[in-house]
């Protein structure tokens, strides 16, 4: 499988000297090829003539698919990516990948697990072999799995140190009754109870062709298709379908001695792919989603302006927006001093209410749309972002939608859509999660 | 439609996935021994002190976690969990106090160290020289061999006019106690007539004792004492006549009898060799 032809072609194109750099090369259309195999596997690849290639296997096996018997199995699965497989031992995988200067990583979110390898163009064969081994033929030897337990504990300790992660996990835990309430980290009582059989069963049920997408950057599409047909068709079928996420709206309070209180207030929003989801994204930008100028004062966001009037102490506030395949969360996240939490949360809520009541102008919407488009398009600039975009689209829709089309759909969001989204947030049942010194923090029914 | 790419903004480093290099399975060094788990020390760096440092710390969306081989490793705040060992047991008294400058004592410390080093080096060199010479000189002749090379003779055992023969270094040694008449005769010989001209006083230390090797200078036979025409020695093999001083007078021998090195430690003994 020699994949060097593309680079040679590029060289001859670039040999046409005198071409200005502001315009794309004529006749060089970089559009990804998408193939859907009969087994359900979706293969997407984009030949971007980069000297480094990236291949990702996207699997619908996030922590939302854990059941009560195997809570936390995805945490161990995430750490088990380097364990012995049928075709390669743990040492061979680590040594082989390091020998070509590549890297193998696993990212898991609530919806999916993403196995990524990147390496130089010529070493694709080697790392592909390891990737296929890890995703389709892991052995999960019991002693290797039990050696993962100290790493699970270290992982959890590191995550617990990060208050934002703790609050977002608690938020999801309080907001849903099932599926999406599962944490990305293994619960304490299950750390010693997850055995090799759980991992095997989870992989059997969820790592099936219909739930997988194979994505490549800098790879030949034919090559990827061959790999997909030969190796990733091992487990066919749709696997276990997950239950629908049931929103309940609750509260979670994590008291600690920290002087800064982190608090998140959300309500149910829309699923990924619906037009409402876009409206919520635009609303997030209207309200303010993080600073856009490094070391700037972040005074352009509506939420920041509102909260700045309520307190003089240091604070931070962002609109929070997370969309999943059948549900979503929208609200705001605040960090403030322990004494000022009530004022901060109430003023942020009042600002969202103002937006819901129609107190936004067309210029706000235009600015928000431009910011959203800019953020999205800039995320596609890196190979990691591009791979993720290709992969999640392949996994959820089985096709590819170009950035131009997405930009157009963003432009089609109207002021009414945004106002309705804000109204939905205000009227929905709220979920709240707080962490820190909670003496003065209001409860969800008091805000 | 928004992919996961929208999840981590450029200004929220706290929402980036935790990632660390996969090092390999941990193994206990001795099987059967329970490895006590250490407390996991993490850096509780709290620097949220002002508005600016809080900027961008709020997450905008849900997070994802990444683990990787050879990928970018997480930040490790090593200076909080690595402890500097205490070396005070090995420090000199002048530098025990961490807050005092070490410059004042530096010259004294340096002089002491250099002195000790220099002295040890000299001692070492002499030791080495001694050891080497001992080993090398062990290859030279041993004491028993050296002992055979000298002979001590008691002179009072030899009467006047008598010639005694001793075995010395594998060769016969003649010790002759000469009479006055023989001494005078030898001293009066004209050196010009001799084949190998040597005056008698050049051949003896004490004229009454002549000590020569009893090996004929012609072909190596042993001459007979008190024989021959000149009152000295006569070699029977080819007829060489030596006189009482051991000089060749008649016959085929070319040289006088060889006079070895000898000395008289006292009047009664002579040590030859």
XYZ file of C-alpha atoms in Angstrom:
720
model
C 0.000 0.000 0.000
C 2.206 2.781 -1.220
C 0.689 6.133 -0.686
C 3.242 8.455 -2.187
C 1.587 9.328 -5.468
C -0.367 12.257 -4.183
C 2.660 14.172 -3.003
C 4.347 13.806 -6.362
C 1.341 15.218 -8.087
C 1.342 18.177 -5.738
C 4.980 18.858 -6.526
C 4.245 19.191 -10.240
C 1.336 21.512 -9.522
C 3.441 23.745 -7.318
C 6.092 23.833 -10.026
C 3.833 26.303 -11.814
C 5.583 29.353 -10.458
C 4.284 32.854 -10.243
C 0.937 31.856 -8.724
C -0.252 34.375 -6.144
C -0.733 33.005 -2.660
C -4.074 34.674 -1.906
C -5.999 32.487 -4.328
C -6.446 28.768 -4.162
C -4.782 26.741 -6.867
C -7.099 26.286 -9.810
C -8.152 22.740 -10.381
C -7.172 21.571 -6.893
C -10.440 20.779 -5.179
C -9.994 19.289 -1.746
C -13.219 17.556 -0.985
C -13.492 14.449 1.092
C -14.707 11.200 -0.380
C -17.419 9.389 1.557
C -18.263 5.720 1.109
C -20.868 3.808 3.065
C -20.305 0.074 3.088
C -23.253 -2.332 3.149
C -22.333 -3.345 6.684
C -22.950 0.192 7.844
C -19.336 1.293 8.162
C -18.786 4.820 6.854
C -15.412 5.625 5.333
C -14.381 9.224 4.832
C -11.043 10.492 3.680
C -9.540 13.732 2.535
C -6.302 13.895 0.600
C -4.813 17.152 1.807
C -1.256 16.408 0.616
C 0.038 16.876 4.097
C 3.338 15.134 4.981
C 1.688 13.799 8.119
C -1.363 11.587 8.021
C -4.082 11.047 10.559
C -6.493 8.142 10.730
C -9.358 7.943 13.134
C -11.822 5.246 14.032
C -14.960 6.807 15.482
C -17.183 4.460 17.449
C -20.584 5.146 18.985
C -19.387 3.787 22.298
C -19.348 6.719 24.637
C -20.109 6.533 28.316
C -23.816 7.046 27.656
C -23.976 3.416 26.552
C -22.765 2.088 29.902
C -25.291 0.110 31.926
C -25.594 -0.166 35.680
C -23.552 -3.405 35.656
C -20.581 -1.932 33.848
C -20.491 1.682 35.010
C -17.062 3.047 34.258
C -16.093 0.487 31.629
C -15.347 3.228 29.090
C -12.799 4.744 31.449
C -10.885 1.481 31.533
C -11.399 1.015 27.818
C -9.867 4.408 27.233
C -6.826 3.468 29.285
C -6.650 0.003 27.715
C -5.729 1.198 24.237
C -2.123 0.097 24.629
C -2.811 -3.390 26.000
C -1.979 -6.606 24.182
C -4.080 -7.432 21.146
C -4.316 -10.552 19.042
C -1.866 -9.257 16.471
C 0.519 -7.236 18.588
C 1.672 -7.218 22.188
C 1.558 -4.115 24.359
C 5.298 -3.709 23.975
C 5.108 -4.050 20.211
C 2.386 -1.445 19.927
C 4.211 1.098 22.068
C 7.603 0.398 20.563
C 6.331 0.213 16.999
C 4.473 3.482 17.226
C 7.391 5.258 18.823
C 9.757 3.803 16.236
C 7.943 5.622 13.431
C 7.458 8.734 15.528
C 3.700 8.420 15.474
C 1.161 8.593 18.232
C -1.895 6.640 19.208
C -4.554 8.328 21.259
C -8.038 7.603 22.486
C -10.532 10.364 23.147
C -13.813 9.536 24.716
C -16.812 11.753 25.125
C -20.308 10.971 26.233
C -21.358 9.962 22.733
C -18.381 8.339 21.106
C -14.886 6.969 21.419
C -12.305 8.132 18.939
C -9.134 6.160 18.274
C -6.626 8.284 16.397
C -3.213 7.500 14.992
C -0.992 10.029 13.360
C 2.284 9.436 11.621
C 4.230 10.406 8.534
C 2.675 9.493 5.203
C 4.967 6.594 4.502
C 4.398 4.848 7.803
C 0.631 4.468 7.489
C 0.813 0.704 7.031
C 2.564 0.152 10.323
C 0.342 2.303 12.482
C -2.805 1.200 10.679
C -2.023 -2.358 11.716
C -1.877 -1.296 15.367
C -5.047 0.754 15.059
C -6.991 -2.135 13.583
C -5.640 -4.472 16.257
C -6.635 -2.128 19.060
C -10.155 -1.489 17.789
C -11.111 -4.943 16.549
C -9.011 -7.546 18.325
C -8.092 -6.537 21.863
C -7.397 -9.344 24.306
C -7.877 -7.509 27.622
C -5.678 -9.913 29.517
C -6.883 -9.957 33.151
C -3.537 -9.098 34.695
C -3.020 -6.204 32.293
C -6.511 -4.921 33.028
C -5.914 -5.099 36.771
C -2.684 -3.125 36.275
C -4.824 -0.300 34.938
C -6.508 0.309 38.271
C -3.797 2.582 39.723
C -4.000 4.641 36.553
C -7.756 4.923 36.927
C -7.213 6.297 40.403
C -4.585 8.771 39.193
C -6.919 9.867 36.418
C -9.742 10.449 38.868
C -7.485 12.340 41.249
C -6.350 14.621 38.449
C -9.916 15.196 37.291
C -11.143 15.887 40.804
C -8.518 18.574 41.146
C -10.068 20.358 38.183
C -13.260 21.978 39.484
C -14.671 22.624 36.027
C -14.635 18.931 35.181
C -16.181 18.043 38.513
C -18.997 20.566 38.043
C -19.774 19.558 34.463
C -19.859 15.892 35.444
C -22.126 16.700 38.372
C -24.313 18.790 36.060
C -24.874 15.892 33.719
C -25.411 13.573 36.631
C -28.120 15.824 37.986
C -29.750 16.625 34.640
C -30.463 13.152 33.321
C -31.957 9.968 34.676
C -29.981 7.612 32.446
C -27.409 7.391 29.630
C -26.128 10.970 29.576
C -25.856 11.066 33.356
C -23.001 8.530 33.237
C -19.662 10.081 34.077
C -16.607 9.957 31.843
C -14.684 8.715 34.866
C -15.191 5.411 36.610
C -17.144 5.736 39.881
C -15.214 4.832 43.042
C -17.181 1.716 43.852
C -16.615 0.271 40.376
C -12.848 0.826 40.075
C -12.009 -2.622 41.420
C -15.087 -4.304 39.956
C -14.571 -3.778 36.244
C -13.097 -7.015 34.927
C -11.779 -8.132 31.595
C -15.156 -9.707 30.741
C -16.910 -6.350 31.049
C -14.488 -4.829 28.579
C -14.913 -7.744 26.172
C -18.679 -7.549 26.370
C -18.759 -3.806 25.863
C -16.559 -4.089 22.790
C -18.652 -6.967 21.414
C -21.859 -5.025 21.777
C -20.769 -1.590 20.675
C -17.756 -1.857 18.402
C -19.790 -3.038 15.427
C -19.505 -1.905 11.825
C -22.776 -0.051 11.809
C -21.612 2.102 14.722
C -18.170 2.888 13.340
C -16.682 5.418 10.987
C -13.181 5.229 9.545
C -11.743 8.629 8.746
C -8.424 9.503 7.162
C -6.536 12.707 6.479
C -3.705 12.543 3.987
C -4.652 8.995 3.009
C -5.757 7.552 -0.284
C -9.491 6.771 -0.262
C -9.090 3.467 -2.063
C -6.558 2.304 0.488
C -8.818 3.245 3.373
C -11.779 1.542 1.732
C -9.786 -1.651 1.347
C -8.785 -1.553 5.002
C -12.364 -0.920 6.049
C -13.710 -3.793 3.979
C -11.059 -6.249 5.061
C -10.616 -5.530 8.731
C -13.346 -3.428 10.202
C -16.168 -5.699 9.076
C -15.428 -8.203 11.798
C -18.394 -7.429 13.914
C -21.421 -6.637 11.832
C -24.786 -5.547 13.008
C -26.121 -2.547 14.776
C -25.049 -3.572 18.243
C -27.048 -2.694 21.308
C -29.102 0.416 20.782
C -28.860 2.880 23.576
C -31.814 4.109 25.525
C -33.193 7.576 24.928
C -31.857 10.187 27.298
C -34.461 11.272 29.871
C -34.035 14.763 31.234
C -35.068 15.257 34.820
C -33.599 18.511 35.986
C -32.053 18.261 39.425
C -29.417 19.821 41.571
C -25.936 18.826 42.664
C -23.964 20.660 45.331
C -20.314 19.800 45.948
C -19.276 21.617 49.078
C -15.610 22.357 49.558
C -13.462 24.959 51.257
C -12.507 26.739 48.064
C -13.154 30.467 48.115
C -14.241 30.457 44.490
C -17.646 28.993 43.719
C -18.217 27.351 40.331
C -21.860 27.154 39.411
C -23.689 25.978 36.289
C -27.372 26.490 35.538
C -28.759 24.734 32.471
C -31.978 23.589 30.931
C -32.735 21.090 28.205
C -32.003 22.346 24.695
C -31.974 20.606 21.324
C -30.267 17.570 19.832
C -27.390 17.822 17.408
C -28.471 18.303 13.823
C -31.741 20.054 14.451
C -32.236 23.675 13.464
C -32.868 24.505 17.117
C -29.335 23.392 17.945
C -27.975 26.055 15.614
C -30.189 28.650 17.225
C -28.812 27.689 20.633
C -25.256 27.973 19.315
C -25.982 31.452 18.033
C -27.611 32.322 21.357
C -24.466 31.109 23.117
C -22.405 33.542 21.061
C -24.942 36.340 21.661
C -24.629 35.882 25.395
C -20.872 35.520 25.274
C -18.769 32.381 25.110
C -15.337 33.169 26.366
C -12.900 35.935 25.497
C -11.973 36.515 21.875
C -9.024 38.786 22.535
C -6.047 37.415 24.397
C -5.524 39.369 27.621
C -8.532 41.493 26.708
C -11.186 42.473 29.199
C -13.911 40.294 27.638
C -16.448 43.071 27.978
C -18.313 42.376 24.762
C -20.402 39.504 26.064
C -23.845 40.322 27.377
C -23.516 38.016 30.343
C -20.191 39.537 31.366
C -21.625 43.044 31.151
C -24.647 42.070 33.237
C -22.654 40.335 35.942
C -20.092 43.153 36.057
C -22.927 45.414 37.174
C -23.861 43.016 39.955
C -20.470 42.484 41.575
C -17.076 44.144 41.773
C -15.224 40.967 42.781
C -13.360 38.830 40.225
C -15.713 36.570 38.299
C -16.130 34.751 35.020
C -19.305 33.792 33.203
C -19.878 31.925 29.944
C -22.894 30.577 28.152
C -22.787 26.784 28.264
C -24.034 24.753 25.303
C -23.712 21.006 24.850
C -25.621 19.019 22.236
C -25.892 15.260 22.087
C -27.582 12.938 19.654
C -30.993 13.034 21.318
C -30.791 15.850 23.810
C -28.808 18.872 24.795
C -28.029 21.261 27.619
C -27.971 25.023 27.417
C -27.360 27.554 30.162
C -24.530 29.448 31.736
C -21.487 28.705 33.869
C -20.214 31.143 36.481
C -17.131 31.391 38.641
C -17.339 33.902 41.457
C -16.389 34.659 45.011
C -18.309 32.719 47.634
C -20.181 35.750 48.986
C -21.343 37.045 45.609
C -22.699 33.863 44.026
C -26.355 34.741 44.510
C -25.998 38.129 42.807
C -23.930 36.708 39.998
C -26.288 33.846 39.183
C -29.373 35.979 39.423
C -27.980 38.724 37.231
C -26.878 36.208 34.597
C -30.344 34.667 34.623
C -31.908 38.095 34.338
C -29.760 38.805 31.277
C -30.932 35.614 29.561
C -34.498 36.575 30.414
C -33.909 39.939 28.813
C -32.760 38.210 25.642
C -35.816 35.960 25.776
C -38.014 39.029 26.084
C -36.576 40.305 22.824
C -33.988 42.815 24.049
C -31.462 41.937 21.348
C -30.700 43.855 18.218
C -29.937 42.675 14.733
C -26.315 43.756 15.132
C -26.004 41.437 18.146
C -27.237 38.557 16.016
C -24.907 39.419 13.155
C -21.950 39.616 15.501
C -22.907 36.312 17.092
C -23.271 34.573 13.740
C -19.918 35.863 12.580
C -18.285 34.717 15.807
C -19.849 31.293 15.506
C -18.817 30.930 11.879
C -15.319 32.123 12.694
C -14.991 29.727 15.593
C -16.189 26.786 13.526
C -14.104 27.537 10.475
C -10.998 28.177 12.551
C -11.455 24.836 14.294
C -11.205 23.201 10.884
C -7.787 24.747 10.370
C -6.027 22.168 12.501
C -5.820 18.548 11.485
C -7.280 17.468 14.833
C -10.305 19.701 14.359
C -10.759 18.649 10.761
C -10.565 14.961 11.611
C -13.086 15.416 14.373
C -15.463 17.307 12.096
C -15.245 14.676 9.375
C -15.602 11.881 11.870
C -18.558 13.135 13.842
C -20.434 13.954 10.663
C -19.656 10.521 9.267
C -20.769 8.886 12.495
C -23.986 10.804 13.030
C -25.163 11.377 9.466
C -23.070 9.117 7.259
C -22.253 11.986 4.918
C -20.177 15.110 4.723
C -21.527 18.636 4.745
C -19.132 21.248 3.509
C -18.189 24.251 5.645
C -19.842 26.518 3.090
C -23.184 24.813 3.612
C -22.806 25.009 7.363
C -21.969 28.694 7.120
C -25.094 29.197 5.056
C -27.267 27.419 7.631
C -25.763 29.599 10.342
C -26.683 32.631 8.315
C -30.246 31.364 8.029
C -30.813 31.543 11.772
C -33.203 34.398 12.461
C -33.678 36.663 15.442
C -36.958 34.894 16.187
C -35.160 31.530 16.398
C -32.703 32.920 18.892
C -35.413 34.517 20.997
C -37.383 31.275 21.016
C -34.313 29.400 22.105
C -33.864 31.798 25.018
C -37.546 31.413 25.896
C -37.159 27.627 25.878
C -34.301 27.940 28.324
C -36.263 30.225 30.632
C -39.344 28.036 30.630
C -37.586 24.688 30.909
C -36.885 22.857 34.159
C -33.523 24.006 35.412
C -30.577 21.898 36.495
C -27.904 23.352 38.715
C -24.490 22.180 39.846
C -22.270 24.106 42.244
C -18.925 23.554 43.872
C -17.009 25.501 46.497
C -17.991 27.245 49.694
C -21.757 27.045 49.237
C -22.968 29.029 52.240
C -24.378 31.845 50.138
C -25.142 29.845 47.001
C -28.839 29.755 46.145
C -30.644 26.510 45.428
C -32.113 25.854 42.012
C -35.594 26.791 43.151
C -34.394 30.039 44.666
C -32.810 31.575 41.555
C -24.610 19.545 13.097
C -21.984 21.164 15.245
C -19.215 18.654 15.586
C -17.213 18.069 18.705
C -14.717 20.519 17.230
C -16.771 23.278 18.710
C -16.142 22.027 22.181
C -12.818 23.461 23.169
C -12.252 27.117 22.619
C -8.890 28.644 22.113
C -8.876 30.441 25.418
C -10.031 27.750 27.769
C -7.025 25.591 28.522
C -8.843 24.072 31.458
C -11.312 22.430 29.133
C -8.721 20.642 27.070
C -8.667 16.937 27.538
C -6.368 15.444 30.111
C -3.686 13.592 28.252
C -0.624 11.752 29.410
C 1.812 9.326 27.850
C 1.112 5.691 28.391
C 4.202 4.439 30.192
C 3.466 0.772 30.613
C 1.950 -1.525 33.176
C 3.265 -1.087 36.681
C 4.850 -4.162 38.187
C 5.661 -4.935 41.800
C 9.346 -5.649 42.262
C 8.913 -8.600 44.579
C 5.981 -10.886 43.880
C 3.753 -11.481 46.841
C 4.602 -8.204 48.527
C 1.720 -5.756 48.642
C 2.722 -2.405 47.214
C 1.310 0.228 49.453
C -0.319 2.914 47.431
C 1.064 6.345 47.911
C -1.078 9.349 48.220
C -1.360 11.020 44.876
C 0.174 14.438 45.231
C -1.129 16.997 42.842
C -0.337 20.606 42.494
C -3.097 22.713 44.009
C -1.875 25.804 42.239
C -4.466 28.374 42.984
C -3.797 31.592 41.202
C -7.309 32.875 40.612
C -6.646 36.217 42.111
C -7.990 38.760 39.689
C -10.518 39.327 36.897
C -7.974 38.771 34.175
C -6.810 35.420 35.489
C -10.408 34.218 35.684
C -10.998 35.173 32.045
C -11.903 32.167 30.000
C -11.901 29.689 32.856
C -15.573 28.782 32.432
C -16.242 25.827 30.168
C -18.462 26.451 27.160
C -19.529 22.885 26.573
C -19.110 19.344 27.789
C -15.606 17.897 27.854
C -13.909 14.816 26.457
C -10.905 12.954 27.842
C -7.890 11.823 25.843
C -5.236 9.219 26.634
C -2.375 8.632 24.248
C 0.856 6.811 23.484
C 3.554 9.254 22.426
C 1.042 12.045 22.248
C 1.325 15.364 24.031
C 1.811 14.765 27.688
C -0.043 16.615 30.353
C 1.520 19.350 32.420
C 3.463 17.984 35.313
C 4.108 20.292 38.224
C 7.240 18.442 39.211
C 8.585 20.950 41.665
C 5.872 20.225 44.201
C 6.174 16.482 44.404
C 9.913 15.982 44.063
C 11.617 16.576 47.364
C 15.268 17.522 47.692
C 16.942 14.992 50.028
C 18.592 16.249 53.199
C 22.370 16.187 52.877
C 23.200 17.765 56.249
C 24.893 14.559 57.467
C 27.560 15.021 54.818
C 28.034 18.771 54.910
C 30.946 20.565 56.567
C 29.993 22.653 59.540
C 30.692 25.922 57.726
C 28.032 25.261 55.094
C 25.281 23.708 57.178
C 23.306 26.900 57.366
C 21.416 27.364 54.096
C 20.983 31.075 54.673
C 24.645 31.941 55.210
C 26.913 32.758 52.298
C 29.464 30.064 51.539
C 32.016 32.535 50.167
C 33.782 33.234 53.479
C 34.656 29.642 54.160
C 35.359 28.786 50.547
C 39.125 29.452 50.700
C 39.639 27.436 53.839
C 37.565 24.563 52.485
C 39.359 24.647 49.208
C 42.828 24.706 50.844
C 41.933 21.775 53.053
C 40.591 19.740 50.164
C 43.597 20.461 47.967
C 46.040 19.667 50.754
C 44.446 16.341 51.490
C 44.313 15.511 47.811
C 47.953 16.495 47.253
C 49.249 14.533 50.209
C 47.259 11.465 49.226
C 48.595 11.716 45.697
C 52.226 11.823 46.896
C 51.691 8.873 49.207
C 50.001 7.069 46.402
C 52.839 7.685 44.014
C 55.422 6.384 46.452
C 53.341 3.374 47.241
C 52.982 2.630 43.580
C 56.699 3.004 43.015
C 57.453 0.641 45.883
C 55.024 -1.965 44.708
C 56.247 -1.828 41.143
C 59.940 -2.050 42.078
C 59.218 -4.961 44.399
C 57.508 -6.866 41.676
C 60.066 -6.045 39.033
C 63.067 -6.809 41.253
C 61.588 -10.192 42.100
C 62.627 -11.195 38.612
C 66.334 -10.563 39.344
C 68.719 -13.252 40.760
C 67.520 -14.885 43.965
C 69.513 -14.890 47.240
C 70.713 -18.449 46.960
C 72.150 -17.754 43.553
C 73.784 -14.587 44.815
C 75.133 -16.449 47.808
C 76.963 -18.894 45.593
C 78.809 -16.114 43.851
C 81.179 -15.323 46.790
C 83.521 -17.536 48.658
C 85.089 -16.880 52.077
C 88.399 -18.547 52.779
C 90.178 -18.890 56.160
C 93.790 -18.097 55.434
C 95.304 -19.615 58.602
C 94.454 -23.075 57.222
C 96.903 -22.656 54.364
C 100.605 -23.150 55.344
C 103.365 -21.353 53.536
C 104.288 -22.671 50.152
C 101.036 -24.549 49.871
C 98.442 -24.013 47.149
C 94.809 -24.817 47.956
C 92.080 -25.309 45.419
C 88.465 -24.293 45.995
C 85.426 -24.593 43.793
C 84.141 -21.103 43.063
C 81.453 -20.199 40.493
C 81.943 -23.569 38.901
C 85.660 -23.042 38.395
C 88.728 -24.028 40.450
C 90.209 -21.214 42.513
C 93.916 -21.378 43.519
C 94.903 -19.739 46.804
C 98.698 -19.889 47.244
C 100.559 -18.855 50.399
C 103.842 -17.644 48.926
C 107.214 -17.850 50.659
C 109.533 -14.837 50.895
C 111.864 -16.362 48.325
C 109.002 -16.755 45.815
C 107.844 -13.172 46.372
C 111.297 -11.791 45.776
C 111.776 -13.947 42.685
C 108.544 -12.805 41.135
C 109.130 -9.177 41.876
C 112.505 -9.312 40.172
C 111.232 -10.735 36.881
C 111.841 -8.551 33.806
C 108.423 -7.689 32.423
C 109.757 -7.332 28.874
C 110.372 -11.064 28.702
C 106.775 -11.907 29.487
C 104.253 -12.847 26.861
C 101.539 -11.070 28.880
C 103.495 -8.296 30.692
C 102.173 -7.675 34.190
C 104.155 -6.808 37.296
C 103.596 -8.978 40.283
C 102.360 -6.139 42.442
C 99.649 -5.481 39.885
C 98.391 -9.002 40.300
C 98.253 -9.209 44.082
C 96.983 -7.075 46.941
C 99.022 -8.815 49.626
C 102.187 -10.248 48.105
C 102.195 -13.322 50.346
C 98.864 -14.439 48.930
C 98.216 -15.024 45.268
C 94.658 -15.845 44.276
C 94.029 -16.823 40.679
C 91.509 -18.840 38.706
C 92.794 -22.291 38.028
C 91.847 -22.312 34.397
C 94.579 -22.440 31.775
C 94.165 -19.570 29.362
C 95.075 -21.835 26.431
C 92.224 -24.277 26.221
C 90.810 -24.371 29.777
C 92.512 -27.295 31.534
C 93.363 -27.122 35.229
C 97.123 -26.568 35.834
C 98.917 -28.587 38.461
C 100.271 -26.626 41.384
C 103.927 -26.644 42.431
C 104.970 -28.041 39.091
C 106.678 -26.721 36.001
C 110.005 -25.053 35.333
C 109.233 -21.750 37.077
C 108.069 -22.892 40.488
C 104.426 -22.135 39.821
C 101.938 -24.133 37.835
C 102.156 -26.543 34.928
C 99.276 -27.326 32.611
C 99.586 -30.990 31.572
C 97.348 -30.737 28.488
C 99.646 -28.753 26.220
C 102.604 -27.904 28.452
C 101.972 -24.340 29.582
C 104.305 -23.231 32.412
C 103.077 -20.535 34.839
C 105.163 -18.907 37.561
C 104.377 -18.339 41.243
C 102.411 -15.240 40.292
C 100.344 -17.085 37.723
C 101.957 -15.464 34.725
C 102.570 -17.491 31.569
C 106.242 -18.255 30.938
C 106.475 -21.118 28.563
C 103.970 -22.916 26.496
C 101.069 -22.195 24.202
C 98.827 -20.193 26.594
C 98.503 -16.544 25.544
C 97.496 -14.837 28.813
C 98.270 -14.946 32.511
C 95.954 -16.794 34.866
C 92.924 -14.633 35.614
C 92.915 -12.741 38.896
C 89.400 -12.428 40.298
C 88.179 -9.649 42.530
C 88.926 -10.320 46.186
C 89.314 -8.423 49.399
C 90.657 -9.040 52.885
C 87.972 -8.119 55.455
C 90.575 -9.033 58.143
C 94.028 -10.691 58.221
C 92.693 -14.159 58.452
C 89.976 -14.208 55.794
C 89.639 -13.394 52.159
C 86.356 -12.980 50.305
C 86.578 -13.694 46.599
C 83.854 -12.455 44.201
